[in-house]
Short mmCIF file of C-alpha atoms and ligand atoms in Angstrom, two decimals:
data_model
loop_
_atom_site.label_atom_id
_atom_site.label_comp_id
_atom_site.label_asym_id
_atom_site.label_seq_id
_atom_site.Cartn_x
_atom_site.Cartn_y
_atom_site.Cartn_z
CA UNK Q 1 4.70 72.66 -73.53
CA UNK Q 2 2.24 72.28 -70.67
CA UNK Q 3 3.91 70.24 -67.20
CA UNK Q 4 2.76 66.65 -67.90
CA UNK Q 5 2.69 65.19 -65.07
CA UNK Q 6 0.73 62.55 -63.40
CA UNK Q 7 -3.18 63.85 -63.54
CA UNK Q 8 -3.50 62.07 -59.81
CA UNK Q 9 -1.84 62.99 -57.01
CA UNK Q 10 -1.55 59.31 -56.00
CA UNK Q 11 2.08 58.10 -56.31
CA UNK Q 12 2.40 54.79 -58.87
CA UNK Q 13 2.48 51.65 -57.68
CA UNK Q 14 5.53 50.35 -56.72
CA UNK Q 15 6.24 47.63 -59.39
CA UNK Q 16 9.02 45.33 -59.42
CA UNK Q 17 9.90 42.41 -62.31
CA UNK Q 18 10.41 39.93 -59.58
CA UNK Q 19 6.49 40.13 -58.29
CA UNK Q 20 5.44 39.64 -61.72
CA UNK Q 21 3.01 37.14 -62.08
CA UNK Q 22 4.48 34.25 -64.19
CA UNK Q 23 1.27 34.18 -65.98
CA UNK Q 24 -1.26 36.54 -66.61
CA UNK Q 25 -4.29 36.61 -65.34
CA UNK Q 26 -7.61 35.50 -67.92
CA UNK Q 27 -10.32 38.31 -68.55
CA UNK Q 28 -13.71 37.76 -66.62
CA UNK Q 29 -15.64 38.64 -69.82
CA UNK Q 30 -18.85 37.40 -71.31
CA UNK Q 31 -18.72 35.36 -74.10
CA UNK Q 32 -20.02 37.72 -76.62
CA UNK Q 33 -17.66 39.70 -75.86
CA UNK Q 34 -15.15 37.18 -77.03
CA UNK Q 35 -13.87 40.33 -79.85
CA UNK Q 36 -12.83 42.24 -76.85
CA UNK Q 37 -11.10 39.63 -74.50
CA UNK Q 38 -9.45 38.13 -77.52
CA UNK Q 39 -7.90 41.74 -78.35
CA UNK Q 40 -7.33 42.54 -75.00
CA UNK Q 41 -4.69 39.46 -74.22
CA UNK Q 42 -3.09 40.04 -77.66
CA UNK Q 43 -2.36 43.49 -76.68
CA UNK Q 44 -1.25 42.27 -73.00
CA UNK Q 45 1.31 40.13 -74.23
CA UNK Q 46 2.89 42.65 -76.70
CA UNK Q 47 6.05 42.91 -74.18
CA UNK Q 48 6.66 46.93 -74.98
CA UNK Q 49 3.06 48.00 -74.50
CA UNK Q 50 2.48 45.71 -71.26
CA UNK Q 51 5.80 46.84 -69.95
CA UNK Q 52 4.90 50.30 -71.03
CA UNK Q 53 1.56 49.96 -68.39
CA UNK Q 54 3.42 47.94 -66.11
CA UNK Q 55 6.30 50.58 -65.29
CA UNK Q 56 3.46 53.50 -65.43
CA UNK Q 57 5.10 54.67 -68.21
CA UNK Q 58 2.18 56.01 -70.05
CA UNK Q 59 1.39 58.72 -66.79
CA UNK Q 60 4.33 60.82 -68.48
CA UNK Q 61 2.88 60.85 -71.61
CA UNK Q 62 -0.95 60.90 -70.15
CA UNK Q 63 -2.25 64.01 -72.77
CA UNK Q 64 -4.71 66.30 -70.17
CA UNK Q 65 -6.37 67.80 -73.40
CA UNK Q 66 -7.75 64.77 -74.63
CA UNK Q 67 -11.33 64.94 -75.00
CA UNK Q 68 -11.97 61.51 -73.05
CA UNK Q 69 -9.78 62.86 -69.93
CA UNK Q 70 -7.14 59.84 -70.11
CA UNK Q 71 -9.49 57.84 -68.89
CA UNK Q 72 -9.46 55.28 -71.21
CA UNK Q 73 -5.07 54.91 -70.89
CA UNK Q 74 -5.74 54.89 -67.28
CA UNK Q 75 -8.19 52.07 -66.88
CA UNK Q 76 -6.07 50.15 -70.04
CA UNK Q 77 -2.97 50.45 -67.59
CA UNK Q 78 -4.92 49.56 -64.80
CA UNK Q 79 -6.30 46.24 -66.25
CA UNK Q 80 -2.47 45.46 -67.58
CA UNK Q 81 -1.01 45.69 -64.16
CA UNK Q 82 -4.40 43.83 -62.44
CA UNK Q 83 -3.50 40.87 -65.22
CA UNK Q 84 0.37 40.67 -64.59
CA UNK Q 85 0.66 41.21 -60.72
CA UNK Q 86 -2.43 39.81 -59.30
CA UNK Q 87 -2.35 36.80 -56.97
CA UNK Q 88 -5.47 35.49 -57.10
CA UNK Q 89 -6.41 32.59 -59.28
CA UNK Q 90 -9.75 34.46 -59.68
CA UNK Q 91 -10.44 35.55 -63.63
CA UNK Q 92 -9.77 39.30 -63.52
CA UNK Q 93 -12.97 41.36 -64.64
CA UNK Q 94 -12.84 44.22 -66.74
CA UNK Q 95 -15.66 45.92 -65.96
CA UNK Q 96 -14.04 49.33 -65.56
CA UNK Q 97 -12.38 49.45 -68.45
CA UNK Q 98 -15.29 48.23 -70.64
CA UNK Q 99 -17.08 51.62 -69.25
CA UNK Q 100 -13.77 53.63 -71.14
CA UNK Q 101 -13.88 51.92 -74.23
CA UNK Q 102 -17.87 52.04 -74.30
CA UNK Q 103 -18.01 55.78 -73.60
CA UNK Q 104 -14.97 56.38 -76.14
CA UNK Q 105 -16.60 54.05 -78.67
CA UNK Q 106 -20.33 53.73 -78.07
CA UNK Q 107 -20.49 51.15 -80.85
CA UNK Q 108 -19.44 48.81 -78.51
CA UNK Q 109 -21.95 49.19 -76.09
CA UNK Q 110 -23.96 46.21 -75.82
CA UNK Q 111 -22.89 42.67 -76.02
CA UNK Q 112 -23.12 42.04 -79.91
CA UNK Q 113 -20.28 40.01 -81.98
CA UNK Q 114 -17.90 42.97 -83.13
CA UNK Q 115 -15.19 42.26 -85.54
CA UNK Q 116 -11.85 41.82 -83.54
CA UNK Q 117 -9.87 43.81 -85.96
CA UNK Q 118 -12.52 47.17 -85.76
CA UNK Q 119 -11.94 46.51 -82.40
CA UNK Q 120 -8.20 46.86 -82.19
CA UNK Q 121 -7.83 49.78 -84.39
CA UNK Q 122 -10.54 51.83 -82.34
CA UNK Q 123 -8.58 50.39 -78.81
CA UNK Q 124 -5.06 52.12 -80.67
CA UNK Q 125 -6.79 55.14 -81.46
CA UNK Q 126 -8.19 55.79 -77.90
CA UNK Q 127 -4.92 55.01 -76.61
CA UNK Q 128 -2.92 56.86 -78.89
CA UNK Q 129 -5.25 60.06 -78.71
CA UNK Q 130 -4.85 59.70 -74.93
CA UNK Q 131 -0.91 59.91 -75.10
CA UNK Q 132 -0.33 61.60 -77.94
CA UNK Q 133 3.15 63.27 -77.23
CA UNK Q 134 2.18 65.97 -79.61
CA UNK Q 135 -0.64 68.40 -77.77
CA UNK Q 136 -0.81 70.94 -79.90
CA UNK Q 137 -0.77 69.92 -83.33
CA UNK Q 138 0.22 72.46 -86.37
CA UNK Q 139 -1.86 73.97 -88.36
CA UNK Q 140 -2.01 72.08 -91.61
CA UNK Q 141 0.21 73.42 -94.59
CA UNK Q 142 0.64 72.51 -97.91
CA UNK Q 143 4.22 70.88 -98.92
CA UNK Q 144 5.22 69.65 -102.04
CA UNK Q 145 7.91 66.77 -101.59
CA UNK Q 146 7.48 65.66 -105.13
CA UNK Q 147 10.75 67.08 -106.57
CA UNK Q 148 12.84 64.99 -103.93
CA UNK Q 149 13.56 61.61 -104.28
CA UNK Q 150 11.33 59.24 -102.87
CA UNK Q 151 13.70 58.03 -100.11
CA UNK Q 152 13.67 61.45 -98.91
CA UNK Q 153 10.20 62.00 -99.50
CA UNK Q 154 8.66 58.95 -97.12
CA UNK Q 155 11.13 60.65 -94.61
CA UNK Q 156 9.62 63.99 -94.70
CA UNK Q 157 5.62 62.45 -95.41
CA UNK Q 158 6.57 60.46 -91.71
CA UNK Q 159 7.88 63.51 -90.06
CA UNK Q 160 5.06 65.43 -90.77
CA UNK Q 161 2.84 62.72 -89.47
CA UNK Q 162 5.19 62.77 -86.30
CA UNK Q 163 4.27 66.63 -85.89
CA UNK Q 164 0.74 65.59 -85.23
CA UNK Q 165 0.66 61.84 -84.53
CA UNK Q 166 3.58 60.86 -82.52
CA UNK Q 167 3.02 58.33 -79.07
CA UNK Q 168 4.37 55.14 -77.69
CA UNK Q 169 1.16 53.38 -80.05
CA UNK Q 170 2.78 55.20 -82.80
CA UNK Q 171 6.24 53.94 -82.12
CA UNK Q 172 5.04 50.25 -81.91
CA UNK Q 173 2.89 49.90 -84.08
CA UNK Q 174 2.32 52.44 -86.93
CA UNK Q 175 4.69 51.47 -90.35
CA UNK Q 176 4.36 53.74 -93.67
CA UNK Q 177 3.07 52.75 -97.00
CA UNK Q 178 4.54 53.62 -100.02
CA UNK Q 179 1.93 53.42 -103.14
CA UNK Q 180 3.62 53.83 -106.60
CA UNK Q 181 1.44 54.93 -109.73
CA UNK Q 182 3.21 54.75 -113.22
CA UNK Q 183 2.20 56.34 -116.52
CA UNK Q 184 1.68 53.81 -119.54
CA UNK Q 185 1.84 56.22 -121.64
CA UNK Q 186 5.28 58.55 -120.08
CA UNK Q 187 6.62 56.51 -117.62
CA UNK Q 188 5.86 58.94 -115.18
CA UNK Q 189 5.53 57.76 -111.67
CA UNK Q 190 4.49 59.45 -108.57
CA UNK Q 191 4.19 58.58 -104.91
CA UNK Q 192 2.01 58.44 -102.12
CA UNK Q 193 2.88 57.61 -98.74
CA UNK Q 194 0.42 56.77 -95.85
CA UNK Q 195 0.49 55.78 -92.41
CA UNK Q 196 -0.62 52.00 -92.03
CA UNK Q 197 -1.64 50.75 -88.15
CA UNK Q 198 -2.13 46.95 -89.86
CA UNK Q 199 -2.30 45.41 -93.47
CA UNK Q 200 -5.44 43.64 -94.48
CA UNK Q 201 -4.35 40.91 -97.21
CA UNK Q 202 -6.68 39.67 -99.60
CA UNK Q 203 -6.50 35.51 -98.96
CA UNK Q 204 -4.66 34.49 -102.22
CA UNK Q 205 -6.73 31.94 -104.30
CA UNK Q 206 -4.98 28.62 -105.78
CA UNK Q 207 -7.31 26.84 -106.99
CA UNK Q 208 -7.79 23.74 -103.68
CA UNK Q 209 -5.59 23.31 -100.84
CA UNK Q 210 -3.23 25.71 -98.71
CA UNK Q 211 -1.54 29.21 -99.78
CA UNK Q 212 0.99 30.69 -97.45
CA UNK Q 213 1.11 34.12 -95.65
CA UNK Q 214 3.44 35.45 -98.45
CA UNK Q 215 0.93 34.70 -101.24
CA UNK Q 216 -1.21 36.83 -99.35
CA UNK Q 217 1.78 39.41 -99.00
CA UNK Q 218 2.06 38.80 -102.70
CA UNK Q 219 -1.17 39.37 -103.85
CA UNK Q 220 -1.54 42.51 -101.56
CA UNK Q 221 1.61 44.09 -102.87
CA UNK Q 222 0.83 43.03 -107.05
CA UNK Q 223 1.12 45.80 -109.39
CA UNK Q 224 -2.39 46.87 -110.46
CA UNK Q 225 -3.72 48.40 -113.67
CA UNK Q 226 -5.99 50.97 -113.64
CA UNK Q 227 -7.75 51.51 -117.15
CA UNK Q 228 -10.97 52.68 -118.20
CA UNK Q 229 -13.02 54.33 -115.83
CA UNK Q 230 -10.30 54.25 -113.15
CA UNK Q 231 -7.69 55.90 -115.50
CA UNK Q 232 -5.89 58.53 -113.23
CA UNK Q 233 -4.77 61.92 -114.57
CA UNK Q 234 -0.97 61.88 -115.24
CA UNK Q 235 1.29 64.55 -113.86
CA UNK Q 236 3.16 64.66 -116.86
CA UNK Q 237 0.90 64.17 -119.65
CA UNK Q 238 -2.00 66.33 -118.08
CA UNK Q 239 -4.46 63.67 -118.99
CA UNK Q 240 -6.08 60.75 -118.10
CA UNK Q 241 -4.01 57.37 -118.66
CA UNK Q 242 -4.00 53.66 -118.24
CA UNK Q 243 -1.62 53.11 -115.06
CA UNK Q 244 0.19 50.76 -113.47
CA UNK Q 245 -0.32 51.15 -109.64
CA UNK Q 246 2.07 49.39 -106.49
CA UNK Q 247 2.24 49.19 -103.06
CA UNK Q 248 5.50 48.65 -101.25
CA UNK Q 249 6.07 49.00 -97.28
CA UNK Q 250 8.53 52.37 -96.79
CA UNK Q 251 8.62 51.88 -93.03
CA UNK Q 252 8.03 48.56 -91.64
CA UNK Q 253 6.07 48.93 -87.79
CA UNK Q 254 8.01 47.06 -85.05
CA UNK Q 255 4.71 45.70 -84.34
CA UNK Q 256 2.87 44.42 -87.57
CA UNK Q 257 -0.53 43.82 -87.60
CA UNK Q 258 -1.19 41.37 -90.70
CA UNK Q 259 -5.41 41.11 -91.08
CA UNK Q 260 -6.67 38.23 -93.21
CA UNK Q 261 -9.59 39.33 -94.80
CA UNK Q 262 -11.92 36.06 -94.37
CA UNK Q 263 -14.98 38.37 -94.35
CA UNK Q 264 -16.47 39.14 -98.30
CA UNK Q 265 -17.02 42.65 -99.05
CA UNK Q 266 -20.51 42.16 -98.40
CA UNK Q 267 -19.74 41.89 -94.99
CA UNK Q 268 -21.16 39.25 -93.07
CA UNK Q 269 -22.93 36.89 -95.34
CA UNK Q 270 -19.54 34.73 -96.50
CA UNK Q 271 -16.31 33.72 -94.82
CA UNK Q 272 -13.14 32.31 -96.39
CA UNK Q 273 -12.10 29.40 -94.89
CA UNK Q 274 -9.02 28.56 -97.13
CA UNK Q 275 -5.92 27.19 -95.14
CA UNK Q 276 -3.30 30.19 -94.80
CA UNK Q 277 0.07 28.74 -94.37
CA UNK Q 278 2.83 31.19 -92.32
CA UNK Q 279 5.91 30.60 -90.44
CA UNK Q 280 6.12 31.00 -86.58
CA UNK Q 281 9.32 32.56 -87.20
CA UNK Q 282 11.43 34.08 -88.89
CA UNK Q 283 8.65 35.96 -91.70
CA UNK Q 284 11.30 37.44 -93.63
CA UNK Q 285 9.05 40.69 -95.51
CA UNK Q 286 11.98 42.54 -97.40
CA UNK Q 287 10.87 41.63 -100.65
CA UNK Q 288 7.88 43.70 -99.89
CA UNK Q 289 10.10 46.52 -98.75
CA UNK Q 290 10.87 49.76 -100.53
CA UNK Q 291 14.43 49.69 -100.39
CA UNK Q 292 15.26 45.54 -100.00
CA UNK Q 293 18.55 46.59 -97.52
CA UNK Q 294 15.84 47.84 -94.73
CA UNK Q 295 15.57 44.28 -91.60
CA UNK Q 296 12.13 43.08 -91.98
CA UNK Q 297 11.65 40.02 -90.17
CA UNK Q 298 9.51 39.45 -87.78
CA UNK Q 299 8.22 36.69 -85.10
CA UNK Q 300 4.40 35.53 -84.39
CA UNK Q 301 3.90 36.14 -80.91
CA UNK Q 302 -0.15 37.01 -80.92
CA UNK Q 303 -3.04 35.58 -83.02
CA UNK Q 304 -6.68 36.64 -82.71
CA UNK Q 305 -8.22 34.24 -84.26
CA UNK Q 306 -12.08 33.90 -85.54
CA UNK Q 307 -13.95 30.23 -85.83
CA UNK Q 308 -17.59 29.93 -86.81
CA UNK Q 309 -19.66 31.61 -89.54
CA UNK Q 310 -20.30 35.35 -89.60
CA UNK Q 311 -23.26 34.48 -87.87
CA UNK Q 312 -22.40 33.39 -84.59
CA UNK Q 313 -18.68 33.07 -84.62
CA UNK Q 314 -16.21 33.18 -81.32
CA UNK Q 315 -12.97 34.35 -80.97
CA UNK Q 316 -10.24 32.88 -79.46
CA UNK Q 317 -6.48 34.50 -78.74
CA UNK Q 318 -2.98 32.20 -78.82
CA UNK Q 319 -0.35 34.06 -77.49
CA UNK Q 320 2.95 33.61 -76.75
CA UNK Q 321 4.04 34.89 -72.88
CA UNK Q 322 6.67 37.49 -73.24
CA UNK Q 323 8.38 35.90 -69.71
CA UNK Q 324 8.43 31.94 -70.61
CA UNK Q 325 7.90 32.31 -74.69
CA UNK Q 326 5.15 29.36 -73.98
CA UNK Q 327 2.13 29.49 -75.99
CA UNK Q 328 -1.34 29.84 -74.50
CA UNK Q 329 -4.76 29.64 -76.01
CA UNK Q 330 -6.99 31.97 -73.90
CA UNK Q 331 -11.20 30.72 -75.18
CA UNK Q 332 -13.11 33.31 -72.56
CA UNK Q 333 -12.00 33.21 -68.66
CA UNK Q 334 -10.34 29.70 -69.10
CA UNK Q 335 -6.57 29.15 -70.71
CA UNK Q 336 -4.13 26.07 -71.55
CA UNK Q 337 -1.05 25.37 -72.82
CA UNK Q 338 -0.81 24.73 -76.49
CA UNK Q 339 1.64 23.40 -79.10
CA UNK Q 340 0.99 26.14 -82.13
CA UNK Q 341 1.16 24.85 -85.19
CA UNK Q 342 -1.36 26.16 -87.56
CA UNK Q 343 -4.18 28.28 -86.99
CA UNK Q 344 -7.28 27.66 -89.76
CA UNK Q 345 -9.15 30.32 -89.47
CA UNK Q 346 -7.11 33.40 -87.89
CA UNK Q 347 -8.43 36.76 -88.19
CA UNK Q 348 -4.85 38.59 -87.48
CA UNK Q 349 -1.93 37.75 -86.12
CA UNK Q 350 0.58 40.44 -84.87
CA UNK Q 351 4.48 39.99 -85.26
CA UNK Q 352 7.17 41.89 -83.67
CA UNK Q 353 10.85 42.48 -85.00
CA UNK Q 354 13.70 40.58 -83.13
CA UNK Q 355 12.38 39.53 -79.76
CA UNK Q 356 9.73 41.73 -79.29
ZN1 ZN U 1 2.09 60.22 -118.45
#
């Protein structure tokens, strides 16, 4: 293990709670760049990652063999602390960190409407790759965990990611996917089990009129049947057979990212604007759970959400402060108070178990 310590001899910033700005600051960012300042107070009120910048945290864990020299941590942290602690009434401008993200991602360069939820999962990555506890990572082997149960397989599948992948990102918000396929023809089933950073949900159909979050849930988890051309090849049988295929969630995050996917395939040209109905607390998800004994209920405390066409659309975030547990609405530099109620057209919404 190589010392980790800070890459800058400057000593951290003294930081206490009590100087904490009640409120943080808004983002001095252009309005097509609504994706990004949207993302970027979502992920500032997630109370473990801001507290995680906030107490300099992340300089322990600050990886120096990262190909984008920490940079992009650094300046994250930076604009955190700049958001929570500063005085001024002035909008906070995040000019520095835009240069991070732009050289990390160069998709982003320029001003054009990006989808929110690209956004997020690229934002993760950088971060994650930039802490990333794990600095040398193994040299891949081949392990076959089908002849343990499945229990113990999803264990083993997640510490093998943890040999590679394994950072405070990681810890908040990464979960594990379990996806059953069954034989028709045997009864055979095997497993799969991937990381997930979020779950995009189809938006359940009912004819007119409102569905709710678990239809969504529902529809995303249904047991699929894969015939004809899609026939897999079973294990057992050692040919190719109609299947019954289901996901369940192994591991649920403590952050979980729910995506609505209100964008058609097609990207672009058509947006779903049906009414998705979901509780502000309480979103009890053990029915979607592996083993049903596992806690899975969670609390809304971010929403990025998207109104307009795919054209020219803007983004919004509603977020609940981790200090007061008020809800904000944050539309560019500007933010109010607001009673939540219902969102119509959110994009994703994050949740955290207990009280975040
Ligand atoms: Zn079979």
């Amino acid at each position: 293990w190589p010392p980790r310590g800070p890459p800058h001899p400057r000593s951290p910033p003294k930081f206490n709670h009590f100087s904490l700005s009640h409120f943080q600051q808004t983002l001095k960012i252009s309005s097509k760049s609504c994706f990004m300042n949207s993302i970027l107070q979502c992920l500032s009120n997630t109370h473990s990652l801001r507290d995680y910048c906030l107490h300099n945290s992340h300089r322990r864990d600050l990886n120096n063999n990262s190909r984008t020299n920490t940079a992009l941590m650094e300046e994250f942290a930076k604009l955190i602390q700049t958001m929570w602690t500063s005085s001024s009434s002035e909008a906070v401008s995040p000019s520095e960190f835009k240069t991070q993200i732009q050289r990390y991602a160069p998709r982003f360069v320029g001003y054009n409407q990006q989808d929110a939820q690209e956004f997020l999962r690229f934002l993760l990555d950088g971060l994650h790759n930039e802490v990333n506890r794990v600095t040398v990572r193994p040299r891949g082997t081949v392990e076959d965990f089908d002849h343990l149960p499945d229990e113990e397989k999803g264990k083993k599948m997640w510490s093998k990611y943890l040999e590679r992948e394994d950072s405070k990102i990681v810890d908040l918000f990464v979960g594990q996917l379990k996806s059953s396929l069954t034989c028709s023809h045997c009864g055979f089933c095997s497993t799969v089990f991937d990381p997930f950073w979020d779950l995009s949900l189809p938006i359940a159909k009912k004819g007119y009129g409102e569905v709710s979050l678990m239809d969504c849930m529902r529809l995303f988890t249904k047991e699929d049947v894969l015939d004809g051309d899609e026939k897999p090849t079973c294990y057992r049988c050692k040919a190719r057979r109609r299947c019954t295929k289901k996901f369940t969630i192994q591991k649920f995050p403590k952050i979980l990212v729910l995506h609505l996917k209100r964008f058609s395939e097609a990207r672009r040209t058509s947006k779903l604007s049906t009414f998705v109905n979901f509780p502000m607390k309480d979103l009890d998800l053990r029915e979607f759970a592996s083993d049903n004994s596992i806690n899975a209920v969670y609390n809304l405390y971010a929403v990025s959400n998207h109104s307009g066409t795919t054209m020219g659309g803007h983004y919004t975030a509603y977020c609940r402060n981790p200090n007061s547990g008020e809800w904000y609405t944050f539309n560019d530099s500007r933010f109010h108070s607001t009673y939540v109620r219902c969102f119509y057209l959110c994009c994703f919404l994050s949740w955290s178990q207990g009280s975040q």
